GROMACS .gro file of C-alpha atoms in nm:
model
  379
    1UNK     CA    1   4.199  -6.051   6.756
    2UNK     CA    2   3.992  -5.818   6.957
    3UNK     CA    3   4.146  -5.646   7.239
    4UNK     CA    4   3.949  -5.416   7.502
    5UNK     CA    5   4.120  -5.209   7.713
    6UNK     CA    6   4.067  -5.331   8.043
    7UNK     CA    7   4.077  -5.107   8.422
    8UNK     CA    8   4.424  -5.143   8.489
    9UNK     CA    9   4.518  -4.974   8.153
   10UNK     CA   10   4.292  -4.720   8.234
   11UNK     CA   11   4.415  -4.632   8.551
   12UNK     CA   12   4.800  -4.667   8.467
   13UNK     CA   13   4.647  -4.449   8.123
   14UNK     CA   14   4.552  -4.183   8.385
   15UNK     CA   15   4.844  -4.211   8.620
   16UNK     CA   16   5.132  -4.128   8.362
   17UNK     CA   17   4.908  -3.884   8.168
   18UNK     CA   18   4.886  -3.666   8.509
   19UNK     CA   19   5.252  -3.715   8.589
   20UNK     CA   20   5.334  -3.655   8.251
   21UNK     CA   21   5.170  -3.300   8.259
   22UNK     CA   22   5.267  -3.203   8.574
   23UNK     CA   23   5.644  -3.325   8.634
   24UNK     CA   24   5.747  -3.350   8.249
   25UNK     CA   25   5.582  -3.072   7.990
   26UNK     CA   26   5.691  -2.762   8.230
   27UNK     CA   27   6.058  -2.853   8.201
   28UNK     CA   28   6.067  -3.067   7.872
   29UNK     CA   29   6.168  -2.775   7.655
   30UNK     CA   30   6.464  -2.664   7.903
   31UNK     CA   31   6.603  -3.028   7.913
   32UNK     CA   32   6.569  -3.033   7.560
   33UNK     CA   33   6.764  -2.742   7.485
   34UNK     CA   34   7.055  -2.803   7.726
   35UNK     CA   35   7.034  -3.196   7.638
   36UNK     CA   36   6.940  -3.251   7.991
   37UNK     CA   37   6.942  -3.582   8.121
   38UNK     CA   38   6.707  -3.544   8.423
   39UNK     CA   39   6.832  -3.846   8.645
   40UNK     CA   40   6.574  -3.767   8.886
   41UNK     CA   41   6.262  -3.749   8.727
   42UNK     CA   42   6.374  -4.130   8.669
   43UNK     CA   43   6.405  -4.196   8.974
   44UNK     CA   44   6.009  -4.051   9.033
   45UNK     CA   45   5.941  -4.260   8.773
   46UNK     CA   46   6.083  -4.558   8.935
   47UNK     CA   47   5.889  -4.475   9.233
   48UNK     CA   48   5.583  -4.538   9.022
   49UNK     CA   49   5.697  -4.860   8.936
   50UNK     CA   50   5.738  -4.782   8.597
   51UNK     CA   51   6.132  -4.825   8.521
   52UNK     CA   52   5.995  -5.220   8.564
   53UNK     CA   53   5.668  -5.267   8.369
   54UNK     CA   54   5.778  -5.631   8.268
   55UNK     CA   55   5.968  -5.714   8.579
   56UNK     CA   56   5.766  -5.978   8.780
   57UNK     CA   57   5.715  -5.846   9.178
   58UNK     CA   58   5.961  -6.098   9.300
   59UNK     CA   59   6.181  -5.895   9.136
   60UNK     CA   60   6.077  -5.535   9.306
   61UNK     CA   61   5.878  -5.502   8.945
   62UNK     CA   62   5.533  -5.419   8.858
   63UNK     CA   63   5.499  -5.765   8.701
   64UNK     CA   64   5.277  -5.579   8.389
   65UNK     CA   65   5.222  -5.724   8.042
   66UNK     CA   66   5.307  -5.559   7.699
   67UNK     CA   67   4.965  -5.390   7.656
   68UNK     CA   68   5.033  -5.181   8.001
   69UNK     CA   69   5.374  -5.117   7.888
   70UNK     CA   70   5.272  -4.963   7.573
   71UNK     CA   71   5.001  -4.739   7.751
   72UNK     CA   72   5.330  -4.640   7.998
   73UNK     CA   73   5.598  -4.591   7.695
   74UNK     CA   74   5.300  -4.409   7.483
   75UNK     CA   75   5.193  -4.173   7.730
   76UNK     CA   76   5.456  -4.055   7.841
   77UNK     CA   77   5.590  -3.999   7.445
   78UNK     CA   78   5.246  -3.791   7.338
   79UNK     CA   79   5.483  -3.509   7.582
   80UNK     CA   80   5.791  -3.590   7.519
   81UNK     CA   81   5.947  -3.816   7.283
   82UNK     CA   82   6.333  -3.820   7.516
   83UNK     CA   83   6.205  -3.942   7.847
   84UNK     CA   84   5.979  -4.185   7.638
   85UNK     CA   85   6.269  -4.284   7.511
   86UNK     CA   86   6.456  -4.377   7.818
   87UNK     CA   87   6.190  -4.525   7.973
   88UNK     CA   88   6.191  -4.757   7.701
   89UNK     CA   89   6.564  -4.806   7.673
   90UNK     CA   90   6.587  -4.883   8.000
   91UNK     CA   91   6.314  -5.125   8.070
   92UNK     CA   92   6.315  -5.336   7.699
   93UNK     CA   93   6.697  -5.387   7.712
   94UNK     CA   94   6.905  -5.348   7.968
   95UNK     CA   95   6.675  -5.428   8.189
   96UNK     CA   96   6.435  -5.695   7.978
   97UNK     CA   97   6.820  -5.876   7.881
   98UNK     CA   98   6.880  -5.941   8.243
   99UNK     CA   99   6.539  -6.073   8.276
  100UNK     CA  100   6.511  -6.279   8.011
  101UNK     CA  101   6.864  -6.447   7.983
  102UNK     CA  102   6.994  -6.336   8.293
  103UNK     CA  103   7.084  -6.614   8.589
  104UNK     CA  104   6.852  -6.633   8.917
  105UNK     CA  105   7.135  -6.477   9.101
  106UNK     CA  106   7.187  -6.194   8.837
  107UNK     CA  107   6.810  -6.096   8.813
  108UNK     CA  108   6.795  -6.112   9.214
  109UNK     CA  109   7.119  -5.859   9.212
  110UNK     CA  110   7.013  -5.612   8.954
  111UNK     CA  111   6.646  -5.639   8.910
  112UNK     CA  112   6.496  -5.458   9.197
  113UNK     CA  113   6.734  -5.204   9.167
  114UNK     CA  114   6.693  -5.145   8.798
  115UNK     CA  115   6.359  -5.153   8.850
  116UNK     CA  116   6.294  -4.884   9.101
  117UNK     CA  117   6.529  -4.666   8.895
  118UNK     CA  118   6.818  -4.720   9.197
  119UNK     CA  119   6.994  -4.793   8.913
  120UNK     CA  120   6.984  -4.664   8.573
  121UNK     CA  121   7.056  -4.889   8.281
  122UNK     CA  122   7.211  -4.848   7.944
  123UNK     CA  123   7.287  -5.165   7.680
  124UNK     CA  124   7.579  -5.161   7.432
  125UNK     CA  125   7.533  -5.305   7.086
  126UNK     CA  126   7.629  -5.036   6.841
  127UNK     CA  127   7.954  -4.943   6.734
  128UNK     CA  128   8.123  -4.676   6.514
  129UNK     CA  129   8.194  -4.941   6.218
  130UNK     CA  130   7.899  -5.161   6.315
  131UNK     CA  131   7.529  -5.036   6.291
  132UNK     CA  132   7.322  -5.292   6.142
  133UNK     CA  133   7.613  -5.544   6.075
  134UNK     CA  134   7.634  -5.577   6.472
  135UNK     CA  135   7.804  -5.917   6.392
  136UNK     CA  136   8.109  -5.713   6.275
  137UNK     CA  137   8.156  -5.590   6.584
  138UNK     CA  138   8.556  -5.503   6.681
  139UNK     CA  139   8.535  -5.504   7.084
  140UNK     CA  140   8.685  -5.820   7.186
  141UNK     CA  141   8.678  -5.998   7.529
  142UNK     CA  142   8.994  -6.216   7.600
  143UNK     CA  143   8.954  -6.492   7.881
  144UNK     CA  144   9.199  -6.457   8.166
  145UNK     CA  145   9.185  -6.714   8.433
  146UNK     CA  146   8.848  -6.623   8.613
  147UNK     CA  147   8.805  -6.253   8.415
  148UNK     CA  148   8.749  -6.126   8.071
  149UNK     CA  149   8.981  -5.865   7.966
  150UNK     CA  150   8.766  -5.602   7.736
  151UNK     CA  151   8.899  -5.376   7.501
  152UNK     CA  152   8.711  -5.145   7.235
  153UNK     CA  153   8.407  -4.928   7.243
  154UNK     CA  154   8.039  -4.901   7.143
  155UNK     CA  155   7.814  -4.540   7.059
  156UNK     CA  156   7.479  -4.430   7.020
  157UNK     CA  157   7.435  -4.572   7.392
  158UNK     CA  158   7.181  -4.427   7.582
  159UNK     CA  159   7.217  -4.343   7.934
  160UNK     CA  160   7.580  -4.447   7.863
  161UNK     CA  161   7.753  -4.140   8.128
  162UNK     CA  162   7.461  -4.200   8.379
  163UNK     CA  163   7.408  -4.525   8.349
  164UNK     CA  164   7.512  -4.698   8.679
  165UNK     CA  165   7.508  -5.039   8.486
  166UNK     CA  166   7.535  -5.157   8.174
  167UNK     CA  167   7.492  -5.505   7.952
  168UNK     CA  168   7.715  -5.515   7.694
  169UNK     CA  169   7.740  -5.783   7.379
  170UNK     CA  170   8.125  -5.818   7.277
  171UNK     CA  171   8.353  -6.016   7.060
  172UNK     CA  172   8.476  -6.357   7.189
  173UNK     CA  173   8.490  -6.556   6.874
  174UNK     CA  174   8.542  -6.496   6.555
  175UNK     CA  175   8.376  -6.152   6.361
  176UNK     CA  176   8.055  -6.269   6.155
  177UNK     CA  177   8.007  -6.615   6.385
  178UNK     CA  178   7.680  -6.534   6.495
  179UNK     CA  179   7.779  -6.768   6.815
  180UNK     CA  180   8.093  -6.529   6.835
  181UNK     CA  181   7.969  -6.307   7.048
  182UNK     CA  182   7.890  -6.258   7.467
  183UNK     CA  183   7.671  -6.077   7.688
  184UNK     CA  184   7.866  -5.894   8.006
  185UNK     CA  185   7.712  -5.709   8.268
  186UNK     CA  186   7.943  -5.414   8.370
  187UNK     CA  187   7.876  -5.211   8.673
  188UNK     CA  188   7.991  -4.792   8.653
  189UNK     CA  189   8.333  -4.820   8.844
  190UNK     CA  190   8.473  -5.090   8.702
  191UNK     CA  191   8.818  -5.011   8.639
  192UNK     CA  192   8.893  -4.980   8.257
  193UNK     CA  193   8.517  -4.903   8.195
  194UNK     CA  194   8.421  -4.476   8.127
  195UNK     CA  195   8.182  -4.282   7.916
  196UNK     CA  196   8.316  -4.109   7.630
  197UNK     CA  197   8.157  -3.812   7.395
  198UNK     CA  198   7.782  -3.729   7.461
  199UNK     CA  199   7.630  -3.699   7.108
  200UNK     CA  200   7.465  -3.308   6.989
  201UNK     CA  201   7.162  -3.437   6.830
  202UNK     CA  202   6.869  -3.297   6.617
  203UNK     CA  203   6.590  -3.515   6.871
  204UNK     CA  204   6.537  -3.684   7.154
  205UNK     CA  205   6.790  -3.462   7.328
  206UNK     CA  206   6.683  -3.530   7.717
  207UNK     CA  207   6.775  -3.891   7.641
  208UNK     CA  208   7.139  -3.894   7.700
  209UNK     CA  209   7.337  -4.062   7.429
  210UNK     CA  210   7.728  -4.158   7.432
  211UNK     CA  211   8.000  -4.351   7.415
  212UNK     CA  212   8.156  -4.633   7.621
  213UNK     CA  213   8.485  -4.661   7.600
  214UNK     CA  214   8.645  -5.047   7.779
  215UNK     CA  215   8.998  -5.016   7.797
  216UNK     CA  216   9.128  -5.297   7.961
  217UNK     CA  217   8.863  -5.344   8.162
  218UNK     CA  218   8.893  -5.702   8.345
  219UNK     CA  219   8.526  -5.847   8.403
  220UNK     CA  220   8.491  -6.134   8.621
  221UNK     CA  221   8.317  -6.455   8.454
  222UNK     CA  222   8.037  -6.417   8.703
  223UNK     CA  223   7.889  -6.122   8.543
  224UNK     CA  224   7.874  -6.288   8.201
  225UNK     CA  225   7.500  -6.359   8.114
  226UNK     CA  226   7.406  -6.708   7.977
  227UNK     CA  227   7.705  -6.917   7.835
  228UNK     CA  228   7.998  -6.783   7.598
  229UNK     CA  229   7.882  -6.706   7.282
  230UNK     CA  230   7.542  -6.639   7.341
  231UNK     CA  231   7.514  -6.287   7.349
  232UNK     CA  232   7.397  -6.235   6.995
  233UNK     CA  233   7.122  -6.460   7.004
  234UNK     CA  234   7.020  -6.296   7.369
  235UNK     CA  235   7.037  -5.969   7.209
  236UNK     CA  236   6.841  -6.068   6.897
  237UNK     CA  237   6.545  -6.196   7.129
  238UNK     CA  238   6.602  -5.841   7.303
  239UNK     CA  239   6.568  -5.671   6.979
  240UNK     CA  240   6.222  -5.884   6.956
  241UNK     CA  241   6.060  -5.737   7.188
  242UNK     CA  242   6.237  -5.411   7.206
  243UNK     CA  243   6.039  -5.336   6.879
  244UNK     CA  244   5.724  -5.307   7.055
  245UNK     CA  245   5.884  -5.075   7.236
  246UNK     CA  246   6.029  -4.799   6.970
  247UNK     CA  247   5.638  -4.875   6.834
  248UNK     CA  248   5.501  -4.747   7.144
  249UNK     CA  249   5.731  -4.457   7.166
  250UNK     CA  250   5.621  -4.390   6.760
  251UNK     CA  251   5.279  -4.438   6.886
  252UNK     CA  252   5.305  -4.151   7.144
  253UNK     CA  253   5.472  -3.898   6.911
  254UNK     CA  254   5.199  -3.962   6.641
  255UNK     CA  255   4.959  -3.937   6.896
  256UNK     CA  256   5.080  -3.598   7.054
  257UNK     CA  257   5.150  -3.388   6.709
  258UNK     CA  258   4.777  -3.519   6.563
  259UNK     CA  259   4.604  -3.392   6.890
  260UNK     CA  260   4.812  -3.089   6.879
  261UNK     CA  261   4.751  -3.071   6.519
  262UNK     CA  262   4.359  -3.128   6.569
  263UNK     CA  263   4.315  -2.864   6.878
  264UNK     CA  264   4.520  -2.573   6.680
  265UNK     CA  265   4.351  -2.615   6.346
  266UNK     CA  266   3.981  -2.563   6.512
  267UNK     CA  267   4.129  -2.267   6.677
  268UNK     CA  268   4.310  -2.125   6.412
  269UNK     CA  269   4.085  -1.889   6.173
  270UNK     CA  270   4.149  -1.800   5.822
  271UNK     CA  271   3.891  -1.655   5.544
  272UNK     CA  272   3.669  -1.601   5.877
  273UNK     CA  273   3.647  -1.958   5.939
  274UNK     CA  274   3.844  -2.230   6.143
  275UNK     CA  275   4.118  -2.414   5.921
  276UNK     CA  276   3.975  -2.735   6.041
  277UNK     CA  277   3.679  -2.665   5.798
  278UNK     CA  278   3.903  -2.641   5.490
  279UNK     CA  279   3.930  -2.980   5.331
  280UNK     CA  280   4.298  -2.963   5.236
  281UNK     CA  281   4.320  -2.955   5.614
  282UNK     CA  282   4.087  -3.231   5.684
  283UNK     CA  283   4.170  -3.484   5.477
  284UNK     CA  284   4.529  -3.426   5.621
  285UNK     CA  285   4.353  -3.486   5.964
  286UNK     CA  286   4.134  -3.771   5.803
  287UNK     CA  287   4.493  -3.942   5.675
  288UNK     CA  288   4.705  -3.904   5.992
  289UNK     CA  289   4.415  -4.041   6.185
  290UNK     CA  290   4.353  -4.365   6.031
  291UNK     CA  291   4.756  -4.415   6.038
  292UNK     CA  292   4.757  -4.381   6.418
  293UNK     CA  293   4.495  -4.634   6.430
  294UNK     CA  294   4.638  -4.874   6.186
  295UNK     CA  295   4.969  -4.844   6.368
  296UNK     CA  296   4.762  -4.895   6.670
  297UNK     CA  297   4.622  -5.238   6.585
  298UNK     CA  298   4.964  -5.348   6.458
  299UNK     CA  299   5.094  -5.284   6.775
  300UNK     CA  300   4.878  -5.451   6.996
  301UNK     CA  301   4.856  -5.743   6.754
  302UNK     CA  302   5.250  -5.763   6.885
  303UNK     CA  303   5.211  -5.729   7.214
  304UNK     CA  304   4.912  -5.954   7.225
  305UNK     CA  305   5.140  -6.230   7.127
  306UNK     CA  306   5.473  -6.151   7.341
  307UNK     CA  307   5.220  -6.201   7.602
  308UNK     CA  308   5.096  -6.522   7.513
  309UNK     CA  309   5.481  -6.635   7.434
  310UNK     CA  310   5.419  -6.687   7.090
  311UNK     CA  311   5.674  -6.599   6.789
  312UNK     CA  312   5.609  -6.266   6.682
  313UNK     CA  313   5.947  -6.157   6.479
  314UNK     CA  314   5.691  -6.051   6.168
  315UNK     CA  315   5.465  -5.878   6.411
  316UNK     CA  316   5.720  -5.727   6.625
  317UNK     CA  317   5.861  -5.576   6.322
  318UNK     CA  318   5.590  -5.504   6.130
  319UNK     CA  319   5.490  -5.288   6.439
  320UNK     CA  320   5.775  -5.126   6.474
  321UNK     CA  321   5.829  -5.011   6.122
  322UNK     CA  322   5.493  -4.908   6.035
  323UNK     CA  323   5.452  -4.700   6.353
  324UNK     CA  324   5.790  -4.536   6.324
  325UNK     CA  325   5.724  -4.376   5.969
  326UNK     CA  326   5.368  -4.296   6.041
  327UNK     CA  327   5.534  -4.118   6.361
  328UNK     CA  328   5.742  -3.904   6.081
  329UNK     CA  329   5.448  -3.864   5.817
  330UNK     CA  330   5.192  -3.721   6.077
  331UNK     CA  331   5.491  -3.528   6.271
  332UNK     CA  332   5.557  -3.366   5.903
  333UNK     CA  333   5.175  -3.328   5.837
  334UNK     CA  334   5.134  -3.113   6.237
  335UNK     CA  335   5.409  -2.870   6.134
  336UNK     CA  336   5.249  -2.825   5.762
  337UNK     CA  337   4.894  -2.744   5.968
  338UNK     CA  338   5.081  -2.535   6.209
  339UNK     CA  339   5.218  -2.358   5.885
  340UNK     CA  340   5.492  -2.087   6.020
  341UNK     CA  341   5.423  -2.149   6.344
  342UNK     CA  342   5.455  -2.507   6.341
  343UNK     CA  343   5.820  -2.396   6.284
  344UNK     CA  344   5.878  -2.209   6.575
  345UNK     CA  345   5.970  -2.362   6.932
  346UNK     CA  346   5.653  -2.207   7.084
  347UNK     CA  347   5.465  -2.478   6.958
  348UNK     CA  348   5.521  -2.850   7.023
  349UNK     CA  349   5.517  -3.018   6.715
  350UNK     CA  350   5.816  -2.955   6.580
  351UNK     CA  351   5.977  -3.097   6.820
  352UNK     CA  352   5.771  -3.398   6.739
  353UNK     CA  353   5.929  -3.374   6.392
  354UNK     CA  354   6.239  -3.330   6.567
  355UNK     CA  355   6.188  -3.658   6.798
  356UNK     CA  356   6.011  -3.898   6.518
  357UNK     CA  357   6.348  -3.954   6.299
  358UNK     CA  358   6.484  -4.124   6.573
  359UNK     CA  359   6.218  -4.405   6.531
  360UNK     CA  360   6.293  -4.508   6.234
  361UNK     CA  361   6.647  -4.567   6.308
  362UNK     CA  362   6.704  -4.703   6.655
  363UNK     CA  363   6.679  -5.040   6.784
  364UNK     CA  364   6.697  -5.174   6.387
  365UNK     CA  365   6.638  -4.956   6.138
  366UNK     CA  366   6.351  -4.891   5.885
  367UNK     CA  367   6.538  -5.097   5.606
  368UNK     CA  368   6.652  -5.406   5.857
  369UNK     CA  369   6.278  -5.437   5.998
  370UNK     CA  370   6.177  -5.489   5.588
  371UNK     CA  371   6.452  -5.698   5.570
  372UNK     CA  372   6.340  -5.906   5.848
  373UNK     CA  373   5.984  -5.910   5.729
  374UNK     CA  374   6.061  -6.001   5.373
  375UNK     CA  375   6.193  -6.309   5.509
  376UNK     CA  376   5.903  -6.383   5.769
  377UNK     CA  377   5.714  -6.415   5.479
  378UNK     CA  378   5.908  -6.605   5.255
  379UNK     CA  379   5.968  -6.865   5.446
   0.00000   0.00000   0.00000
């Protein structure tokens, strides 16, 4: 596999880098201490066409492959790890589940808007009992002539108070039947459908995450996506590709502590030299590199087949849970260079350290992503 980067990377490469610095690092540290969700910077984004990487033009998209999306999701991530975050959120799953499994008259109604950031999306898997055993799930959806009646609740959902849509994968069969389960699109207004608590967490604090709370919330059968009882299947083909994703964002934070890490230790002097000279400082340096890079290829070796449609659940995974503990290792390695100040909030990599944990949990954990390797490979 050899992959170039080719002009259009390059210029999108340029494009988010320059709105990254200028509309994102002067405020970053303000949103992140008042866990800030800054709905309008979205909506800039959106104007930039990048709320829709994936979606086609037809659909008010970009119509981008994965390798542009990863330059968009990384970028903006070597800044700031919450609006990377979103970004991603946004476009792999609430958005990528309408377009993938979503009807023609679905992807027509919510597509452009979703993808010029008119709307914001969140996607509902997670619940309080159910992390990894999302089959367990407890929200149910009763049929009622031409509606669904939903009861329950999911958390951890980002953009879940702003969000002015929202797919949702609920309980219409039995708990464990992995054809048990169905995909709803919910719009914000829908009687019987709120946000609840907004979640005071260590990272990725710009990205709003929260609860939704469906209390008799009736659902007409119109806005269910694909047929009864597919919604766990749709949202393990999500979950695919959503991997790339959380790589990406992984990617970017690794990227943005080592070059912070790099510029302060030739800068930094001790013994009347710079720290960068010591080799217990470059070897660190030497190590984090060569992770990046390694993370890198597995990455693009992903996205290089989601673009040519082929099965990539090893890849996909692989990708996502090497990237996500090499964001962590080389996050922890930046503050260690830093020293003291790498534990201060002048600097920027600990909130990198901050921002990395989240990588190895969302969108399938550390553990489930060697889970689904191990059984990739034996097969």
């Amino acid at each position: 596999m050899i992959i170039k980067e080719n002009e259009n990377q390059k210029m999108i490469q340029q494009m988010v880098r320059d709105f990254s610095e200028k509309e994102i690092r002067p405020k970053m540290m303000e949103w992140d201490e008042a866990q800030i969700f800054p709905v309008e910077l979205f909506k800039k984004l959106g104007n930039l066409g990048l709320m829709g990487v994936l979606v086609p033009q037809e659909y008010g998209g970009s119509g981008l492959g994965y390798f542009e999306y990863i330059t968009v999701v990384s970028e903006i991530a070597q800044v700031c790890g919450s609006i990377g975050l979103s970004v991603a959120a946004h476009n792999s799953l609430c958005t990528g589940h309408i377009l993938y499994h979503g009807s023609e008259e679905q992807k027509r109604k919510y597509l452009p808007k979703l993808a010029t950031a008119e709307f914001i999306g969140a996607w509902g898997l997670t619940e309080t009992g159910t992390g990894s055993d999302a089959g367990g799930m407890a929200t149910t959806a009763v049929k009622d002539g031409d509606y669904y009646v939903i009861n329950g609740s999911k958390n951890f959902i980002t953009h879940a108070i702003s969000g002015d849509v929202a797919v949702v994968i609920v309980r219409t069969g039995e708990k464990g039947d992995s054809h048990g389960m169905s995909a709803f699109i919910i719009e914000k207004g829908t009687p019987g459908f709120m946000a609840g608590k907004k979640e005071n967490k260590l990272g990725m604090r710009a990205s709003e995450t929260a609860e939704l709370i469906f209390n008799n919330c009736r659902v007409h059968k119109d806005q269910l996506i694909g047929k009864e009882g597919d919604g766990f299947i749709q949202a393990m083909k999500v979950l695919d590709g959503g991997r790339i994703s959380i790589g990406a964002l992984g990617l970017g934070i690794a990227q943005g502590a080592f070059k912070a890490a790099v510029k302060y230790s030739k800068e930094r002097e001790q013994f009347g030299k710079p720290i960068s000279q010591f080799q217990g400082i470059a070897f660190k340096l030497a190590e984090m590199g060569t992770k990046i890079k390694a993370a890198e290829l597995l990455l693009l070796e992903a996205a290089d087949k989601k673009n040519n449609h082929e099965k990539m659940t090893k890849e996909g995974a692989m990708a996502k849970y090497y990237t996500s503990e090499v964001a962590v290792e080389v996050s922890v390695e930046a503050v260690q260079i830093f020293g003291g100040y790498g534990y201060t909030k002048d600097f920027p990599v600990e909130k990198f350290y901050r921002d990395s944990k989240l990588c190895t949990i969302g969108e399938g954990t550390s553990e489930i992503q060697k889970l689904v390797i191990s059984r990739e490979i034996l097969k």
